[in-house]
């Protein structure tokens, strides 16, 4: 196995972790975990993100656990590259997720990722558990791809709520006050 493959598997491993954590700890078994409590708080108030300290703690625990499995399976170098790639992907996810809520889209990926995640927040919390990719939603049949997402204006992200023109009309229907 080349190191590039180990790194790519780390990215894929993150997208799987993202899906599983979000779907099961964040929603289906939310009431049993602190992760779930924090995540439901984020659903009630999109400007709320779990404290960095909680995220740091969880990411250290998860990376040690993943490293403990990956190193014996793939050897030191490949195991460490896989784990480092997965953890880096997690950090990139953190930036992307925050961006989806606080910054207007630029580019096709940003536009897709916002529509995908806003559909999860506003119309179908049981669907679209992937945030950075739709891969595992496709695999597990939890993807929704409505053309236009209905979002209550009062809960819309600020970039959508305060858009000066109707540039997002194709992707979102705002309703209410
Ligand atoms: Zn979110
Ligand atoms: Zn959620």
PDB file of C-alpha atoms and ligand atoms in Angstrom:
ATOM      1  CA  UNK A   1       0.000   0.000   0.000  1.00  0.00           C
ATOM      2  CA  UNK A   2       1.416   3.357  -0.950  1.00  0.00           C
ATOM      3  CA  UNK A   3       1.424   6.303   1.421  1.00  0.00           C
ATOM      4  CA  UNK A   4      -0.872   8.201  -0.970  1.00  0.00           C
ATOM      5  CA  UNK A   5      -3.423   5.419  -0.690  1.00  0.00           C
ATOM      6  CA  UNK A   6      -3.124   5.496   3.118  1.00  0.00           C
ATOM      7  CA  UNK A   7      -3.775   9.270   3.028  1.00  0.00           C
ATOM      8  CA  UNK A   8      -6.776   8.867   0.697  1.00  0.00           C
ATOM      9  CA  UNK A   9      -8.188   6.152   2.933  1.00  0.00           C
ATOM     10  CA  UNK A  10      -7.800   8.579   5.843  1.00  0.00           C
ATOM     11  CA  UNK A  11      -9.990  11.128   4.019  1.00  0.00           C
ATOM     12  CA  UNK A  12     -12.543   8.425   3.221  1.00  0.00           C
ATOM     13  CA  UNK A  13     -12.326   7.210   6.830  1.00  0.00           C
ATOM     14  CA  UNK A  14     -13.163  10.713   8.016  1.00  0.00           C
ATOM     15  CA  UNK A  15     -16.243  10.990   5.761  1.00  0.00           C
ATOM     16  CA  UNK A  16     -17.441   7.679   7.247  1.00  0.00           C
ATOM     17  CA  UNK A  17     -16.746   8.842  10.823  1.00  0.00           C
ATOM     18  CA  UNK A  18     -18.515  12.145  10.101  1.00  0.00           C
ATOM     19  CA  UNK A  19     -21.597  10.275   8.862  1.00  0.00           C
ATOM     20  CA  UNK A  20     -21.694   7.749  11.714  1.00  0.00           C
ATOM     21  CA  UNK A  21     -21.067  10.255  14.515  1.00  0.00           C
ATOM     22  CA  UNK A  22     -23.608  12.699  13.119  1.00  0.00           C
ATOM     23  CA  UNK A  23     -26.305  10.136  12.373  1.00  0.00           C
ATOM     24  CA  UNK A  24     -26.059   7.931  15.433  1.00  0.00           C
ATOM     25  CA  UNK A  25     -24.488  10.021  18.229  1.00  0.00           C
ATOM     26  CA  UNK A  26     -25.898  13.356  16.976  1.00  0.00           C
ATOM     27  CA  UNK A  27     -29.422  12.172  16.168  1.00  0.00           C
ATOM     28  CA  UNK A  28     -30.592   8.597  16.632  1.00  0.00           C
ATOM     29  CA  UNK A  29     -28.976   8.117  20.086  1.00  0.00           C
ATOM     30  CA  UNK A  30     -28.541  11.812  20.843  1.00  0.00           C
ATOM     31  CA  UNK A  31     -30.098  11.666  24.288  1.00  0.00           C
ATOM     32  CA  UNK A  32     -27.422   9.279  25.563  1.00  0.00           C
ATOM     33  CA  UNK A  33     -24.339  11.319  24.693  1.00  0.00           C
ATOM     34  CA  UNK A  34     -22.829  14.737  25.315  1.00  0.00           C
ATOM     35  CA  UNK A  35     -22.109  14.875  21.587  1.00  0.00           C
ATOM     36  CA  UNK A  36     -25.852  14.486  20.963  1.00  0.00           C
ATOM     37  CA  UNK A  37     -26.757  17.190  23.488  1.00  0.00           C
ATOM     38  CA  UNK A  38     -24.334  19.600  21.835  1.00  0.00           C
ATOM     39  CA  UNK A  39     -25.537  18.692  18.371  1.00  0.00           C
ATOM     40  CA  UNK A  40     -29.233  19.190  19.166  1.00  0.00           C
ATOM     41  CA  UNK A  41     -28.303  22.565  20.635  1.00  0.00           C
ATOM     42  CA  UNK A  42     -26.695  23.402  17.260  1.00  0.00           C
ATOM     43  CA  UNK A  43     -29.957  22.371  15.559  1.00  0.00           C
ATOM     44  CA  UNK A  44     -32.018  24.668  17.785  1.00  0.00           C
ATOM     45  CA  UNK A  45     -29.579  27.521  17.320  1.00  0.00           C
ATOM     46  CA  UNK A  46     -27.405  27.367  14.230  1.00  0.00           C
ATOM     47  CA  UNK A  47     -25.064  29.983  15.602  1.00  0.00           C
ATOM     48  CA  UNK A  48     -24.161  27.596  18.420  1.00  0.00           C
ATOM     49  CA  UNK A  49     -21.151  25.332  17.901  1.00  0.00           C
ATOM     50  CA  UNK A  50     -19.842  22.961  20.581  1.00  0.00           C
ATOM     51  CA  UNK A  51     -16.937  24.457  22.558  1.00  0.00           C
ATOM     52  CA  UNK A  52     -13.476  23.954  21.026  1.00  0.00           C
ATOM     53  CA  UNK A  53     -12.306  22.230  24.243  1.00  0.00           C
ATOM     54  CA  UNK A  54     -14.956  19.496  23.866  1.00  0.00           C
ATOM     55  CA  UNK A  55     -14.013  19.008  20.222  1.00  0.00           C
ATOM     56  CA  UNK A  56     -10.310  18.856  21.051  1.00  0.00           C
ATOM     57  CA  UNK A  57     -10.920  16.239  23.762  1.00  0.00           C
ATOM     58  CA  UNK A  58     -13.069  14.086  21.494  1.00  0.00           C
ATOM     59  CA  UNK A  59     -10.642  14.328  18.579  1.00  0.00           C
ATOM     60  CA  UNK A  60      -7.668  13.271  20.751  1.00  0.00           C
ATOM     61  CA  UNK A  61      -9.584  10.263  22.097  1.00  0.00           C
ATOM     62  CA  UNK A  62     -10.824   9.256  18.639  1.00  0.00           C
ATOM     63  CA  UNK A  63      -7.422   9.675  16.961  1.00  0.00           C
ATOM     64  CA  UNK A  64      -5.694   7.570  19.633  1.00  0.00           C
ATOM     65  CA  UNK A  65      -8.343   4.845  19.215  1.00  0.00           C
ATOM     66  CA  UNK A  66      -8.031   4.920  15.426  1.00  0.00           C
ATOM     67  CA  UNK A  67      -4.215   4.939  15.627  1.00  0.00           C
ATOM     68  CA  UNK A  68      -4.307   1.940  17.989  1.00  0.00           C
ATOM     69  CA  UNK A  69      -6.176  -0.021  15.326  1.00  0.00           C
ATOM     70  CA  UNK A  70      -4.452   1.408  12.215  1.00  0.00           C
ATOM     71  CA  UNK A  71      -0.806   1.018  13.324  1.00  0.00           C
ATOM     72  CA  UNK A  72      -0.957  -2.738  14.104  1.00  0.00           C
ATOM     73  CA  UNK A  73      -2.938  -3.324  10.884  1.00  0.00           C
ATOM     74  CA  UNK A  74      -0.881  -1.213   8.463  1.00  0.00           C
ATOM     75  CA  UNK A  75       2.457  -0.684  10.230  1.00  0.00           C
ATOM     76  CA  UNK A  76       3.873   2.482  11.772  1.00  0.00           C
ATOM     77  CA  UNK A  77       4.290   4.699   8.710  1.00  0.00           C
ATOM     78  CA  UNK A  78       1.082   3.823   6.931  1.00  0.00           C
ATOM     79  CA  UNK A  79      -0.916   3.701  10.157  1.00  0.00           C
ATOM     80  CA  UNK A  80       0.307   7.133  11.227  1.00  0.00           C
ATOM     81  CA  UNK A  81      -0.292   8.637   7.749  1.00  0.00           C
ATOM     82  CA  UNK A  82      -3.835   7.195   7.720  1.00  0.00           C
ATOM     83  CA  UNK A  83      -4.587   8.552  11.188  1.00  0.00           C
ATOM     84  CA  UNK A  84      -3.027  11.976  10.473  1.00  0.00           C
ATOM     85  CA  UNK A  85      -4.992  12.252   7.234  1.00  0.00           C
ATOM     86  CA  UNK A  86      -8.229  11.363   9.010  1.00  0.00           C
ATOM     87  CA  UNK A  87      -7.608  13.900  11.776  1.00  0.00           C
ATOM     88  CA  UNK A  88      -6.649  16.618   9.241  1.00  0.00           C
ATOM     89  CA  UNK A  89      -9.848  15.875   7.331  1.00  0.00           C
ATOM     90  CA  UNK A  90     -11.736  16.308  10.590  1.00  0.00           C
ATOM     91  CA  UNK A  91     -10.169  19.746  11.105  1.00  0.00           C
ATOM     92  CA  UNK A  92     -11.090  20.749   7.541  1.00  0.00           C
ATOM     93  CA  UNK A  93     -14.635  19.538   8.229  1.00  0.00           C
ATOM     94  CA  UNK A  94     -14.811  21.857  11.259  1.00  0.00           C
ATOM     95  CA  UNK A  95     -13.941  24.851   9.068  1.00  0.00           C
ATOM     96  CA  UNK A  96     -16.324  23.808   6.304  1.00  0.00           C
ATOM     97  CA  UNK A  97     -19.239  23.200   8.675  1.00  0.00           C
ATOM     98  CA  UNK A  98     -18.842  26.586  10.347  1.00  0.00           C
ATOM     99  CA  UNK A  99     -18.497  28.236   6.946  1.00  0.00           C
ATOM    100  CA  UNK A 100     -21.750  26.706   5.719  1.00  0.00           C
ATOM    101  CA  UNK A 101     -23.567  28.545   8.475  1.00  0.00           C
ATOM    102  CA  UNK A 102     -21.708  31.836   8.605  1.00  0.00           C
ATOM    103  CA  UNK A 103     -20.426  32.576   5.103  1.00  0.00           C
ATOM    104  CA  UNK A 104     -22.170  32.920   1.759  1.00  0.00           C
ATOM    105  CA  UNK A 105     -21.337  30.277  -0.850  1.00  0.00           C
ATOM    106  CA  UNK A 106     -18.623  30.776  -3.420  1.00  0.00           C
ATOM    107  CA  UNK A 107     -18.239  28.119  -6.063  1.00  0.00           C
ATOM    108  CA  UNK A 108     -20.144  24.976  -6.930  1.00  0.00           C
ATOM    109  CA  UNK A 109     -18.959  22.925  -3.917  1.00  0.00           C
ATOM    110  CA  UNK A 110     -19.919  25.629  -1.416  1.00  0.00           C
ATOM    111  CA  UNK A 111     -23.323  25.971  -3.023  1.00  0.00           C
ATOM    112  CA  UNK A 112     -23.917  22.201  -2.998  1.00  0.00           C
ATOM    113  CA  UNK A 113     -22.663  21.753   0.584  1.00  0.00           C
ATOM    114  CA  UNK A 114     -24.926  24.527   1.910  1.00  0.00           C
ATOM    115  CA  UNK A 115     -28.026  23.215   0.188  1.00  0.00           C
ATOM    116  CA  UNK A 116     -27.248  19.661   1.371  1.00  0.00           C
ATOM    117  CA  UNK A 117     -26.709  20.755   4.982  1.00  0.00           C
ATOM    118  CA  UNK A 118     -29.594  23.262   5.108  1.00  0.00           C
ATOM    119  CA  UNK A 119     -31.949  20.497   3.930  1.00  0.00           C
ATOM    120  CA  UNK A 120     -30.672  18.453   6.920  1.00  0.00           C
ATOM    121  CA  UNK A 121     -31.224  21.362   9.309  1.00  0.00           C
ATOM    122  CA  UNK A 122     -34.557  22.663   8.031  1.00  0.00           C
ATOM    123  CA  UNK A 123     -36.526  19.983   6.247  1.00  0.00           C
ATOM    124  CA  UNK A 124     -35.091  16.512   6.928  1.00  0.00           C
ATOM    125  CA  UNK A 125     -32.972  16.064  10.091  1.00  0.00           C
ATOM    126  CA  UNK A 126     -33.144  12.297   9.511  1.00  0.00           C
ATOM    127  CA  UNK A 127     -31.411  12.674   6.124  1.00  0.00           C
ATOM    128  CA  UNK A 128     -28.195  14.181   4.692  1.00  0.00           C
ATOM    129  CA  UNK A 129     -25.966  13.214   7.631  1.00  0.00           C
ATOM    130  CA  UNK A 130     -22.825  13.696   5.588  1.00  0.00           C
ATOM    131  CA  UNK A 131     -21.665  17.307   5.773  1.00  0.00           C
ATOM    132  CA  UNK A 132     -18.613  17.443   3.520  1.00  0.00           C
ATOM    133  CA  UNK A 133     -19.710  14.716   1.107  1.00  0.00           C
ATOM    134  CA  UNK A 134     -22.853  12.790   0.112  1.00  0.00           C
ATOM    135  CA  UNK A 135     -21.005   9.445  -0.201  1.00  0.00           C
ATOM    136  CA  UNK A 136     -22.396   7.669   2.867  1.00  0.00           C
ATOM    137  CA  UNK A 137     -25.878   9.142   2.478  1.00  0.00           C
ATOM    138  CA  UNK A 138     -25.913   7.543  -0.959  1.00  0.00           C
ATOM    139  CA  UNK A 139     -24.554   4.242   0.405  1.00  0.00           C
ATOM    140  CA  UNK A 140     -27.079   4.094   3.276  1.00  0.00           C
ATOM    141  CA  UNK A 141     -30.029   5.616   1.392  1.00  0.00           C
ATOM    142  CA  UNK A 142     -30.354   8.742   3.539  1.00  0.00           C
ATOM    143  CA  UNK A 143     -29.813  11.385   0.876  1.00  0.00           C
ATOM    144  CA  UNK A 144     -32.401  13.968  -0.104  1.00  0.00           C
ATOM    145  CA  UNK A 145     -31.807  16.226  -3.076  1.00  0.00           C
ATOM    146  CA  UNK A 146     -34.683  18.666  -3.274  1.00  0.00           C
ATOM    147  CA  UNK A 147     -33.991  21.478  -5.734  1.00  0.00           C
ATOM    148  CA  UNK A 148     -35.142  24.177  -3.392  1.00  0.00           C
ATOM    149  CA  UNK A 149     -34.905  24.002   0.405  1.00  0.00           C
ATOM    150  CA  UNK A 150     -37.617  25.633   2.522  1.00  0.00           C
ATOM    151  CA  UNK A 151     -36.029  27.603   5.350  1.00  0.00           C
ATOM    152  CA  UNK A 152     -37.875  29.637   8.018  1.00  0.00           C
ATOM    153  CA  UNK A 153     -36.517  33.157   7.667  1.00  0.00           C
ATOM    154  CA  UNK A 154     -36.029  33.578  11.420  1.00  0.00           C
ATOM    155  CA  UNK A 155     -33.700  30.559  11.516  1.00  0.00           C
ATOM    156  CA  UNK A 156     -31.912  31.101   8.214  1.00  0.00           C
ATOM    157  CA  UNK A 157     -28.170  31.695   8.229  1.00  0.00           C
ATOM    158  CA  UNK A 158     -27.351  35.384   8.113  1.00  0.00           C
ATOM    159  CA  UNK A 159     -25.892  35.243   4.582  1.00  0.00           C
ATOM    160  CA  UNK A 160     -29.225  33.902   3.317  1.00  0.00           C
ATOM    161  CA  UNK A 161     -31.504  36.012   5.493  1.00  0.00           C
ATOM    162  CA  UNK A 162     -29.746  39.245   4.648  1.00  0.00           C
ATOM    163  CA  UNK A 163     -28.998  38.630   0.963  1.00  0.00           C
ATOM    164  CA  UNK A 164     -29.734  41.889  -0.854  1.00  0.00           C
ATOM    165  CA  UNK A 165     -31.250  40.306  -3.943  1.00  0.00           C
ATOM    166  CA  UNK A 166     -32.835  36.987  -4.888  1.00  0.00           C
ATOM    167  CA  UNK A 167     -29.556  35.321  -5.874  1.00  0.00           C
ATOM    168  CA  UNK A 168     -30.353  32.254  -3.742  1.00  0.00           C
ATOM    169  CA  UNK A 169     -33.933  31.902  -4.996  1.00  0.00           C
ATOM    170  CA  UNK A 170     -33.089  28.832  -7.045  1.00  0.00           C
ATOM    171  CA  UNK A 171     -31.752  26.974  -3.972  1.00  0.00           C
ATOM    172  CA  UNK A 172     -33.905  28.254  -1.075  1.00  0.00           C
ATOM    173  CA  UNK A 173     -37.432  29.368  -0.342  1.00  0.00           C
ATOM    174  CA  UNK A 174     -37.522  31.580   2.727  1.00  0.00           C
ATOM    175  CA  UNK A 175     -40.803  31.723   4.595  1.00  0.00           C
ATOM    176  CA  UNK A 176     -42.192  33.450   7.699  1.00  0.00           C
ATOM    177  CA  UNK A 177     -40.852  36.646   9.161  1.00  0.00           C
TER     178      UNK A 177
HETATM  179 ZN1  LIG B   1     -24.918  22.533  10.956  1.00  0.00          ZN
HETATM  180 ZN1  LIG B   2     -27.721  17.180  12.566  1.00  0.00          ZN
END
